[in-house]
mmCIF file of C-alpha atoms in Angstrom:
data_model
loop_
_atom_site.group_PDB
_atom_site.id
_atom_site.type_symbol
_atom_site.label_atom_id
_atom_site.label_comp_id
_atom_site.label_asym_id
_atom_site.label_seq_id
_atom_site.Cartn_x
_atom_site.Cartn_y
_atom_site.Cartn_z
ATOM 1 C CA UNK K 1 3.303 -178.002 89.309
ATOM 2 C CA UNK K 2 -0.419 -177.675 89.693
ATOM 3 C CA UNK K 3 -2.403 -177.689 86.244
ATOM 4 C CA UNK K 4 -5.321 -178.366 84.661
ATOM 5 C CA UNK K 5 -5.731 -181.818 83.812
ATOM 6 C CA UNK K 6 -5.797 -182.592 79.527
ATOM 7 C CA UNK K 7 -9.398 -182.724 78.504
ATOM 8 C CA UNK K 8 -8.862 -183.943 75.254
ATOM 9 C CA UNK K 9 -7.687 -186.958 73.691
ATOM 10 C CA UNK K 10 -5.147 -184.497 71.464
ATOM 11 C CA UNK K 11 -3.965 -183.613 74.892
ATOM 12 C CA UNK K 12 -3.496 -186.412 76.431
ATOM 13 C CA UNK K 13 -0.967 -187.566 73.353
ATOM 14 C CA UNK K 14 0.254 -184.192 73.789
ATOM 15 C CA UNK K 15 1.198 -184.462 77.539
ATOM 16 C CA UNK K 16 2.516 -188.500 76.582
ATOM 17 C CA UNK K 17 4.985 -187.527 74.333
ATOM 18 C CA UNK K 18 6.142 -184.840 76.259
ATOM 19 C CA UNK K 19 6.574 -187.144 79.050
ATOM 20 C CA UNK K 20 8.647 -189.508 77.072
ATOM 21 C CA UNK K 21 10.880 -186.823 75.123
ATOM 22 C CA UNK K 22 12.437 -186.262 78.578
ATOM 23 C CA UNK K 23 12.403 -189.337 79.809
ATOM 24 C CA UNK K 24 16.023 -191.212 80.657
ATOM 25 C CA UNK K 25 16.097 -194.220 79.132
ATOM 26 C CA UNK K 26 19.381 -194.914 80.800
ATOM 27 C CA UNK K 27 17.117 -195.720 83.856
ATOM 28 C CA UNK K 28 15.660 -199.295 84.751
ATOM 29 C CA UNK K 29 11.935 -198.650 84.449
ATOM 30 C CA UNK K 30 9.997 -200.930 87.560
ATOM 31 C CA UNK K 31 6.546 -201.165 86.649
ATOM 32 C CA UNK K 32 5.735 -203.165 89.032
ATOM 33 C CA UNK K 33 6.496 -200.252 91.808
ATOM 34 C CA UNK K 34 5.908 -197.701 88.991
ATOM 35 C CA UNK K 35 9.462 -196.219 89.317
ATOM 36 C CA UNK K 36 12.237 -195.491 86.795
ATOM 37 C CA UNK K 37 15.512 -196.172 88.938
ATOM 38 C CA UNK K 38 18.868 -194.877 87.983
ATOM 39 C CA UNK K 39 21.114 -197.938 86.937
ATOM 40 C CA UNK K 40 23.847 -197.548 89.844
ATOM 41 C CA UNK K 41 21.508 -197.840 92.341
ATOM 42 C CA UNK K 42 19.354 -200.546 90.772
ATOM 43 C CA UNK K 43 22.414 -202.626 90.262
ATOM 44 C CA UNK K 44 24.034 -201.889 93.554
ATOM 45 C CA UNK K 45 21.113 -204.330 95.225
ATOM 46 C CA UNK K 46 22.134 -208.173 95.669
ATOM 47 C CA UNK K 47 18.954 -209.728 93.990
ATOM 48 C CA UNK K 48 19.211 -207.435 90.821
ATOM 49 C CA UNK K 49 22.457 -209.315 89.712
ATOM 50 C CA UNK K 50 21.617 -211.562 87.893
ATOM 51 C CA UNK K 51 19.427 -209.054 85.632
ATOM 52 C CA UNK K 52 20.551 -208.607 82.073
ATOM 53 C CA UNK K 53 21.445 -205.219 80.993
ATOM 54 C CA UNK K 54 20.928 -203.485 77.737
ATOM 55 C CA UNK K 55 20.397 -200.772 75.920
ATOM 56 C CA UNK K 56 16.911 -200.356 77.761
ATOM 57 C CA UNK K 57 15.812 -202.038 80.610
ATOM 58 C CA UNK K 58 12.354 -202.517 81.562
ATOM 59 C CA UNK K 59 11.887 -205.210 84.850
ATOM 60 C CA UNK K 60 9.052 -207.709 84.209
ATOM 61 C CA UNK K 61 6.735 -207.050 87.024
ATOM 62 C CA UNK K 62 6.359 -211.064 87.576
ATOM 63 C CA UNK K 63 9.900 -212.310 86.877
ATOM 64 C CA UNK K 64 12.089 -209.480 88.239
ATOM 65 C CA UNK K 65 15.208 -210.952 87.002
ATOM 66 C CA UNK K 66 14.205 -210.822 83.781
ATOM 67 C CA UNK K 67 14.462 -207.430 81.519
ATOM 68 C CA UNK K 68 11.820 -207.834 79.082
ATOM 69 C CA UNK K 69 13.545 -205.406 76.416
ATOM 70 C CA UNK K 70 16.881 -207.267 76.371
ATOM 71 C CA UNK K 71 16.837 -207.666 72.649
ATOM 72 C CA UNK K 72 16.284 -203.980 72.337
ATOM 73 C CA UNK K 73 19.426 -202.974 70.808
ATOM 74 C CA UNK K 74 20.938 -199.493 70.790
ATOM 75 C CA UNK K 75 19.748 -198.045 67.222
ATOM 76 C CA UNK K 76 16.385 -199.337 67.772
ATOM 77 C CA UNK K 77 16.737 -197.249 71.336
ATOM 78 C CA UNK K 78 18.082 -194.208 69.196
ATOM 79 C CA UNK K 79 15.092 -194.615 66.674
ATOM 80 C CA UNK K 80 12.821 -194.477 69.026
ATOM 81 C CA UNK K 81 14.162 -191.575 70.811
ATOM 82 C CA UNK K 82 14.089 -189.409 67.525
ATOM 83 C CA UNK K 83 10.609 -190.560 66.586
ATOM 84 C CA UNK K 84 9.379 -189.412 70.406
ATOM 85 C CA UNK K 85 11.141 -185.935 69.423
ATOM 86 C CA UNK K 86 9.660 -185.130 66.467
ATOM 87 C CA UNK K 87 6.239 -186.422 67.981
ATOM 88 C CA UNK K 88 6.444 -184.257 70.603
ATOM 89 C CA UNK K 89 7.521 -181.672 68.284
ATOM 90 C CA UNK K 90 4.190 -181.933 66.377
ATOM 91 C CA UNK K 91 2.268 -182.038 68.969
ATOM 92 C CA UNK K 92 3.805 -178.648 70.219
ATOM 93 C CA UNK K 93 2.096 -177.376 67.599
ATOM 94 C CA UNK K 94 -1.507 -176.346 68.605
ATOM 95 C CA UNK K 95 -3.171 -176.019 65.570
ATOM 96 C CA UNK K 96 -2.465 -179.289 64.552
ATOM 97 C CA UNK K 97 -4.935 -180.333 67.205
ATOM 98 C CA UNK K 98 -7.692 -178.247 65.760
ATOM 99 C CA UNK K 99 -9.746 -180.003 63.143
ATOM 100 C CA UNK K 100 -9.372 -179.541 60.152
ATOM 101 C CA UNK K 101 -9.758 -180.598 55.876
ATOM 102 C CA UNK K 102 -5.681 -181.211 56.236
ATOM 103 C CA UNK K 103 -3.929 -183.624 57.942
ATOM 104 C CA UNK K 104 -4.712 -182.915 61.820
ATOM 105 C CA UNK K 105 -3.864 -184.646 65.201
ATOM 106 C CA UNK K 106 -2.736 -188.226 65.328
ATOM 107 C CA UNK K 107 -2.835 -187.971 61.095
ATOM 108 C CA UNK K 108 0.331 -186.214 61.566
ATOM 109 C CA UNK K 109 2.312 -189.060 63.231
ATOM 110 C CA UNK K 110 1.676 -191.206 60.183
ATOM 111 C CA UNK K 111 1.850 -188.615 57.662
ATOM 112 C CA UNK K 112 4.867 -185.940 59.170
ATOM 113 C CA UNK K 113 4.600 -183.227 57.628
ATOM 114 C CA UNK K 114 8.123 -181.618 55.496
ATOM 115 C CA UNK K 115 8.447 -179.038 58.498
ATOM 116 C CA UNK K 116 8.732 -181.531 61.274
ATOM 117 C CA UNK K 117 11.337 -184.218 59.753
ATOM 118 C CA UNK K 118 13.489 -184.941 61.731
ATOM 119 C CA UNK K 119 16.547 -183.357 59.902
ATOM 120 C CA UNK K 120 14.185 -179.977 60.061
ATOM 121 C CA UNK K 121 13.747 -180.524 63.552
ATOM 122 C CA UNK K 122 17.142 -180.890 64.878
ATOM 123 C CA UNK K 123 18.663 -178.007 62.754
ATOM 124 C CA UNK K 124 16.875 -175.440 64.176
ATOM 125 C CA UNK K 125 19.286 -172.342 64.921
ATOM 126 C CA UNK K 126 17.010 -170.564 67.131
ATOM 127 C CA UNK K 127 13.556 -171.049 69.001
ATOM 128 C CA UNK K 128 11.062 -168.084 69.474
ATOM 129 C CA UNK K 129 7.488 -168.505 71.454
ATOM 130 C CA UNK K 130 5.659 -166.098 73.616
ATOM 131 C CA UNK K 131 4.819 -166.149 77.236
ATOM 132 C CA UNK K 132 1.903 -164.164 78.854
ATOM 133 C CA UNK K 133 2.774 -160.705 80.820
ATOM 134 C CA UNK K 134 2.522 -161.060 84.668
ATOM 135 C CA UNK K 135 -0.520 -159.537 86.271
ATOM 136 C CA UNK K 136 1.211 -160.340 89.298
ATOM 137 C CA UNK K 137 4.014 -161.867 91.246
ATOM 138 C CA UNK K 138 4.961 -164.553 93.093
ATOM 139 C CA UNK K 139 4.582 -162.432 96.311
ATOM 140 C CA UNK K 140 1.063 -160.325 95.382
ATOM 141 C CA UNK K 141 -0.274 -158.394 93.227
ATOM 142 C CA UNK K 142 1.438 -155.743 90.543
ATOM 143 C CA UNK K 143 0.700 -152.645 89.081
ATOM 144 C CA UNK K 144 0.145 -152.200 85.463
ATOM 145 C CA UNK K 145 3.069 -150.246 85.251
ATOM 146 C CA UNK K 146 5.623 -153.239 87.068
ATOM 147 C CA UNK K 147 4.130 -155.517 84.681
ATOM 148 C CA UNK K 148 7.424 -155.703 82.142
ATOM 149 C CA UNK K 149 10.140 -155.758 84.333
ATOM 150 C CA UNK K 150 8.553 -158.041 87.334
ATOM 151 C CA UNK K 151 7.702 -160.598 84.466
ATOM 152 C CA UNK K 152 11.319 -160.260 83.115
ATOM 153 C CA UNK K 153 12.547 -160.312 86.134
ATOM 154 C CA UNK K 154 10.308 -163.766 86.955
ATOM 155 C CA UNK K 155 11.844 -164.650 83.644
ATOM 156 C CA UNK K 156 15.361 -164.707 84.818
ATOM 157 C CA UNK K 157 14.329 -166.051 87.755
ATOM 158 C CA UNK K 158 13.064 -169.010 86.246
ATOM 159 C CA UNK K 159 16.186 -169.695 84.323
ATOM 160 C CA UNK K 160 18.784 -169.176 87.276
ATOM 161 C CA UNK K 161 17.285 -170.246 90.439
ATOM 162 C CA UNK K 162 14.614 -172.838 88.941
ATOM 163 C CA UNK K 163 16.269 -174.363 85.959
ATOM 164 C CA UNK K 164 20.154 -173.680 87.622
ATOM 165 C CA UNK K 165 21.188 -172.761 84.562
ATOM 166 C CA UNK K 166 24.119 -169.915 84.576
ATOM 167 C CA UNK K 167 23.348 -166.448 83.295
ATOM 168 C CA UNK K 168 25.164 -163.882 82.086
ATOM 169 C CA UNK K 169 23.939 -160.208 81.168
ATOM 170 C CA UNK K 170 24.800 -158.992 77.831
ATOM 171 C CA UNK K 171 25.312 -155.567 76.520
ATOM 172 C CA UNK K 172 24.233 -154.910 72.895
ATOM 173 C CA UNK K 173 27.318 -154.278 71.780
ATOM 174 C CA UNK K 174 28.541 -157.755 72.627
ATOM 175 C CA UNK K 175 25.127 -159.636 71.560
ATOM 176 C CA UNK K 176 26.562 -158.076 67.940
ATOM 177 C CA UNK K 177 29.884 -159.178 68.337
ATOM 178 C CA UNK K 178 28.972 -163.163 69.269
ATOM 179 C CA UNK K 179 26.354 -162.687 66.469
ATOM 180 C CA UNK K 180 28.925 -161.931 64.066
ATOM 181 C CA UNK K 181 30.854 -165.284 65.005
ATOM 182 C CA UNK K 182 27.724 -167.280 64.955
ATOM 183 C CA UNK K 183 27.427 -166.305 61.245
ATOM 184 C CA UNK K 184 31.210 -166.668 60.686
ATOM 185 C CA UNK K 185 30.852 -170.619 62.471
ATOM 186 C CA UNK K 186 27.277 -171.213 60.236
ATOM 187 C CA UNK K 187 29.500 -169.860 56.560
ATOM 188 C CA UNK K 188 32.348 -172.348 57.815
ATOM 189 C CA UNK K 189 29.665 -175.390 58.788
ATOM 190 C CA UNK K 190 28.256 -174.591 54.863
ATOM 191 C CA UNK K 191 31.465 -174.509 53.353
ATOM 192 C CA UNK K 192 32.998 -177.700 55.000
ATOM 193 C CA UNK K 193 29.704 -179.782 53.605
ATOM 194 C CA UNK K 194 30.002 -178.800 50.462
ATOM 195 C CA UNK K 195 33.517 -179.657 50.029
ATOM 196 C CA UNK K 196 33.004 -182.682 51.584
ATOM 197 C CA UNK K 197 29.764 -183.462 48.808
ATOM 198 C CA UNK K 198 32.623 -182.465 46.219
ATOM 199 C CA UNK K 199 34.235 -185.003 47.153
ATOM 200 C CA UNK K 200 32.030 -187.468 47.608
ATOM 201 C CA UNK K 201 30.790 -186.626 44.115
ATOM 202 C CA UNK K 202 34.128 -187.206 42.308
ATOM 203 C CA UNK K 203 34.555 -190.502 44.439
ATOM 204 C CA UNK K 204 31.432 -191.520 42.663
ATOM 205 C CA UNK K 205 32.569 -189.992 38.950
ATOM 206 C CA UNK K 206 35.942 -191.974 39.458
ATOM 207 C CA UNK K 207 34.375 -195.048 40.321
ATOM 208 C CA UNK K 208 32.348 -194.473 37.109
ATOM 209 C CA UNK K 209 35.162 -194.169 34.875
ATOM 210 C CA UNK K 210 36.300 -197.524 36.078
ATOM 211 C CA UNK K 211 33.489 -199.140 35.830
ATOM 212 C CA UNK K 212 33.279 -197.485 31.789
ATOM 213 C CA UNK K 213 29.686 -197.542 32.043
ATOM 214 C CA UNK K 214 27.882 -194.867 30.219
ATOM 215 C CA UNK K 215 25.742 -193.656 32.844
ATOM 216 C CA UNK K 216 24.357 -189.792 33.155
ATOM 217 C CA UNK K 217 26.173 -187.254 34.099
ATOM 218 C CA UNK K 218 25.220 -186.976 38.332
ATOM 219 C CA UNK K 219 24.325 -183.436 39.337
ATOM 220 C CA UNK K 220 25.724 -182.317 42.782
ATOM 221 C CA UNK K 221 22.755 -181.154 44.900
ATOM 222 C CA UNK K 222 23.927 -179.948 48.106
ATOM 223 C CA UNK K 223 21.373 -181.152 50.537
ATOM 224 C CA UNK K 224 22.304 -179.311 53.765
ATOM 225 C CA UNK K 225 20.063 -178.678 55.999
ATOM 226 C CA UNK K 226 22.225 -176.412 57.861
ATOM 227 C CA UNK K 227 22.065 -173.818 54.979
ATOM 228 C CA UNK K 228 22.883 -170.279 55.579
ATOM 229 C CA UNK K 229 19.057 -168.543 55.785
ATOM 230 C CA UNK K 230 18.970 -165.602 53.280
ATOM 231 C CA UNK K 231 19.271 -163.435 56.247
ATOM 232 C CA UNK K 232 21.907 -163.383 58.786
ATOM 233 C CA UNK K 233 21.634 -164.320 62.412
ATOM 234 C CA UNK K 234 22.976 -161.074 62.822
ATOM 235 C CA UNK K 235 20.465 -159.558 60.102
ATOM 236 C CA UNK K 236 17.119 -161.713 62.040
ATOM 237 C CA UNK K 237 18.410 -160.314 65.605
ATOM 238 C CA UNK K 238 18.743 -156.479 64.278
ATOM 239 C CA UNK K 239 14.931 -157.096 62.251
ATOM 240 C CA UNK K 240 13.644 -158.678 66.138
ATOM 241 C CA UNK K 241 14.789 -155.569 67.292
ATOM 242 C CA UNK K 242 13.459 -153.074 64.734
ATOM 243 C CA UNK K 243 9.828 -154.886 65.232
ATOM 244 C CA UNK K 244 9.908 -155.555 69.047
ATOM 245 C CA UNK K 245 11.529 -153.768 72.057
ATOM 246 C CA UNK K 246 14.398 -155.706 73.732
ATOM 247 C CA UNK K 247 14.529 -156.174 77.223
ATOM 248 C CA UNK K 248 17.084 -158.095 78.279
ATOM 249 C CA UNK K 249 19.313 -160.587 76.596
ATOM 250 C CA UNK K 250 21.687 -162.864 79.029
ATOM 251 C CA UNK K 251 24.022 -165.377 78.555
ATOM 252 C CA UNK K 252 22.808 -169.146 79.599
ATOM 253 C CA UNK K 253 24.876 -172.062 80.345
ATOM 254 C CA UNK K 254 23.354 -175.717 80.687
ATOM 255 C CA UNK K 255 25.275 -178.523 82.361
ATOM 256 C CA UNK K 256 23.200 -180.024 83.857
ATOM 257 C CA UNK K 257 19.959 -181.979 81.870
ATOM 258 C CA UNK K 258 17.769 -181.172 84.621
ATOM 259 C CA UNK K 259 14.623 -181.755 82.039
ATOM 260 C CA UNK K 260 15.403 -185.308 82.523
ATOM 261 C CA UNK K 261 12.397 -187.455 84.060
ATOM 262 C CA UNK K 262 11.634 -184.132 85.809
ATOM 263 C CA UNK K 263 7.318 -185.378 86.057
ATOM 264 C CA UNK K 264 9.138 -188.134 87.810
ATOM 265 C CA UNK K 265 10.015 -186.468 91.025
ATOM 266 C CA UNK K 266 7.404 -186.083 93.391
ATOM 267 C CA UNK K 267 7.880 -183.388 96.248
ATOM 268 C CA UNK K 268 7.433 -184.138 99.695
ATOM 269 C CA UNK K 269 4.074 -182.202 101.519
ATOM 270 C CA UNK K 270 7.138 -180.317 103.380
ATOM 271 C CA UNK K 271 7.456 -178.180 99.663
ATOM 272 C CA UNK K 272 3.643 -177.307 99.533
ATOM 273 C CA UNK K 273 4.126 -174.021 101.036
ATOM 274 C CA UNK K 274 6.739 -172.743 98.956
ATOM 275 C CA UNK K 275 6.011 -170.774 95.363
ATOM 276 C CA UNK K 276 6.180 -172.758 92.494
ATOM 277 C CA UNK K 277 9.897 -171.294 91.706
ATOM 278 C CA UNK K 278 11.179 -173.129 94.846
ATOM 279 C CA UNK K 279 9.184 -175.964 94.112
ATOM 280 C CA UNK K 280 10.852 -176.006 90.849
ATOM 281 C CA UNK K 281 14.462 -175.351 92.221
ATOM 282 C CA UNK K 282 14.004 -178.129 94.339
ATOM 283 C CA UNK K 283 13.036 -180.910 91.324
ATOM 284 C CA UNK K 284 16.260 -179.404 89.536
ATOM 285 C CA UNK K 285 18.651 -179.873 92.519
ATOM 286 C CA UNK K 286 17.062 -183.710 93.510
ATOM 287 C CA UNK K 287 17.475 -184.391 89.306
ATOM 288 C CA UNK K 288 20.996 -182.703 89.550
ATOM 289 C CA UNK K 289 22.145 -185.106 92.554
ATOM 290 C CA UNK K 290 20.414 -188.057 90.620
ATOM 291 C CA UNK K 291 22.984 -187.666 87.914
ATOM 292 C CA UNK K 292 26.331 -189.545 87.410
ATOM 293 C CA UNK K 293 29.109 -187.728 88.793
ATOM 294 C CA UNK K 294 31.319 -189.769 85.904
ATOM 295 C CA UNK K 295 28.758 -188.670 83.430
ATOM 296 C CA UNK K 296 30.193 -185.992 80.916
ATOM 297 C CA UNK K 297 27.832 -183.932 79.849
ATOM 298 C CA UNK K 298 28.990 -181.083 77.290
ATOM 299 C CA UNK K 299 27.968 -177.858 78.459
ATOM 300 C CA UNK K 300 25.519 -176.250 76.125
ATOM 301 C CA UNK K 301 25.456 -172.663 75.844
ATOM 302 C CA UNK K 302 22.693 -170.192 74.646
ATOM 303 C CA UNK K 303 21.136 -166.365 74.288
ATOM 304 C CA UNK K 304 17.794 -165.735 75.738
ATOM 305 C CA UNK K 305 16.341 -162.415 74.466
ATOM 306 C CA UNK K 306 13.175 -161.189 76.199
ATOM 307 C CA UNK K 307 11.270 -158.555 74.374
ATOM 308 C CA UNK K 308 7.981 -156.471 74.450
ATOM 309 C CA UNK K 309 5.950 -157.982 71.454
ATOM 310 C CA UNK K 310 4.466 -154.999 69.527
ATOM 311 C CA UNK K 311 2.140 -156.946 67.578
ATOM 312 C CA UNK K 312 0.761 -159.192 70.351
ATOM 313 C CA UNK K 313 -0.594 -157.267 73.486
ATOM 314 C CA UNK K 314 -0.102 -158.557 77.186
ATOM 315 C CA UNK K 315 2.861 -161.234 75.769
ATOM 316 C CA UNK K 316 6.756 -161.047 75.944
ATOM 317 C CA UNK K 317 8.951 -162.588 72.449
ATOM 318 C CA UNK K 318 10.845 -164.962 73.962
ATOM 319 C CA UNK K 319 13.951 -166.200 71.232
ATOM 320 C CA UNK K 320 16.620 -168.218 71.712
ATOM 321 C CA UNK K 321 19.680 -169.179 69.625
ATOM 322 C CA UNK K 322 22.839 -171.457 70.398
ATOM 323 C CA UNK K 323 26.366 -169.696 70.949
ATOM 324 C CA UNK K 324 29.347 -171.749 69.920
ATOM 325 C CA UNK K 325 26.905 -174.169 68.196
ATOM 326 C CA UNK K 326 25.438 -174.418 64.913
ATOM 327 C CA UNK K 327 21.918 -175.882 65.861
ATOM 328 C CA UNK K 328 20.154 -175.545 68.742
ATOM 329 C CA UNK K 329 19.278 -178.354 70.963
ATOM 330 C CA UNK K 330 15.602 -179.452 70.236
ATOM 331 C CA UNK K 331 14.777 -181.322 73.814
ATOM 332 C CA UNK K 332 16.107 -178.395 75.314
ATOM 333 C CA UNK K 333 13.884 -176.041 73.305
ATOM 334 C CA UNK K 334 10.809 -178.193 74.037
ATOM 335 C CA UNK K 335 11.811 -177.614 77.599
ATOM 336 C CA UNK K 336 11.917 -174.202 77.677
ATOM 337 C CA UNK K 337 8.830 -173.274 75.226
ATOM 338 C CA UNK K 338 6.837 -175.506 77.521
ATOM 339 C CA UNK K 339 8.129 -175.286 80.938
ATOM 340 C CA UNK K 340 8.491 -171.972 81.326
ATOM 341 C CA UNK K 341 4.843 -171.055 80.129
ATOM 342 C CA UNK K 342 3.400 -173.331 82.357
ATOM 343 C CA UNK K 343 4.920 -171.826 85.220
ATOM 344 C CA UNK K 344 4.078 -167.858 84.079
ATOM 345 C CA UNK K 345 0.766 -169.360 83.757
ATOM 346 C CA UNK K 346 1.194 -171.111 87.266
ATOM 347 C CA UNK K 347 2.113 -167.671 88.914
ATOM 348 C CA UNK K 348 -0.936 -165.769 87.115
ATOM 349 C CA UNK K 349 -3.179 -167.894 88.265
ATOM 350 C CA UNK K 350 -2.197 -167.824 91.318
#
């Protein structure tokens, strides 16, 4: 995708993390040939035998036998995954680049701020951003008037053919209905967590008793962060609709991570003709091939609403929200609040 390089230090971090949140650490990074090389095929060669696999594997570019993250162990792996999320989380954020009396830029890394912890960050029930309108297409020009539905149209587009995710139309009526269940599944997440802190709480009172120590009486604060919000999902959806016009609203099925070391792939000068939704169909399919046919990966399934913003001019209200799930999945929301801009951006400026 063609783009203006960072000219910022802030954006360089920016782009960094963003890099790394969809990296696949499952891979054996080479440094030495600067490639990231799915384990199957890196162990499948003779003189990679006798190298040691773990939980991350980086090959030392002068001993390349030797893995020089061997004693990385699996939670240390997971920690850093989870601090690269909610780093590239922040950095989403562009005001936190902007100077300012508060904490600003790399500040924010040392000092997170409440709204990007990590348990705020991965219980997120739905994801809203903005993408520009189309002033034209990925064949020519538009008219004022095709504006809307060629950029929704572009929209879909983007999701089917260049992300291969699987789409499905919805009629209001049956947004409503799976709305309604969402809510029903959220009430039912909230009510299992609290009786499970019951619980835990008299464990602790009964072990108390035993112990006949005269300690305080504990108060049971529910700590949840997947709390039912004062309004609905149902209620939010029906107030989106009241303040902005709904386009479309489909159905989307993920199984495949194709946001997975996607800067990796490099396209051949063969692809340099084609528009960037090709281009980007053609990364998904070579990332979709590059993945373990004995790999289960749990399809995740989501609403996209499109809809005319009424209170910002020449944009469309993109929101998304999981179906079947309480929270939604924050590396794929990255993905789609950033990859999809770029390439409405990409086909505006032509």
């Amino acid at each position: 995708m063609t783009e203006n390089k960072p000219n910022s230090k802030g954006e360089l971090l920016k782009e960094f993390f963003s890099f790394y949140v969809y990296f696949d650490f499952t891979r054996v990074i080479c440094p030495l040939t600067a490639a990231a090389i799915p384990r199957k095929e890196f162990f499948s060669k003779e003189e990679n035998f006798k190298f040691k696999m773990n939980s991350v594997c980086i090959q030392d570019p002068l001993c390349l036998t030797h893995n020089v993250a061997d004693l990385v162990d699996y939670r240390c792996c997971k920690k850093l995954s989870t601090e690269l999320l909610v780093a590239a989380k922040i950095f989403e954020d562009s005001d936190l680049l902007i100077p300012s009396p508060e904490s600003w830029g790399i500040i924010n890394l040392f000092e997170t701020p409440p709204k990007f912890s990590l348990s705020n960050v991965i219980s997120s029930k739905a994801i809203s951003f903005i993408v520009p309108l189309l002033s034209k297409s990925v064949d020519g020009n538009i008219s004022n008037n095709e504006r809307i539905s060629v950029s929704s149209e572009i929209l879909l587009q983007i999701l089917q053919h260049a992300f291969l995710f699987s789409c499905k139309s919805l009629e209001k009526n049956t947004i409503l209905d799976l709305l309604e269940k969402q809510d029903a599944l959220i009430l039912k997440q909230k009510m299992e967590f609290e009786a499970a802190a019951k619980i835990k709480l008299e464990m602790r009172q009964f072990r108390q008793s035993l112990r006949k120590k005269s300690e305080p009486d504990i108060e049971c604060k529910l700590n949840n962060p997947n709390n039912v919000p004062e309004e609905s999902i149902l209620q939010q959806f029906l107030k989106l609709n009241e303040e902005n016009k709904l386009v479309f609203c489909t159905e989307c099925k993920v199984s495949k991570n194709i946001w997975r070391c996607r800067d990796l792939v490099r396209l051949d000068s063969s692809h340099d003709s084609k528009n960037i939704l090709d281009r980007e169909h053609c990364i998904s399919v070579h990332i979709a091939k590059q993945i373990d046919p004995e790999q289960k990966i749990e399809p995740f399934i989501f609403l996209f609403e499109c809809y005319v913003s009424r209170n910002i001019p020449e944009t469309l209200l993109i929101n998304v929200r999981p179906h079947k799930k309480v929270n939604f999945n924050p590396i794929l929301g990255i993905f789609l609040k950033q990859y999809i801009v770029k390439i409405m951006n990409c086909i505006n400026n032509g």
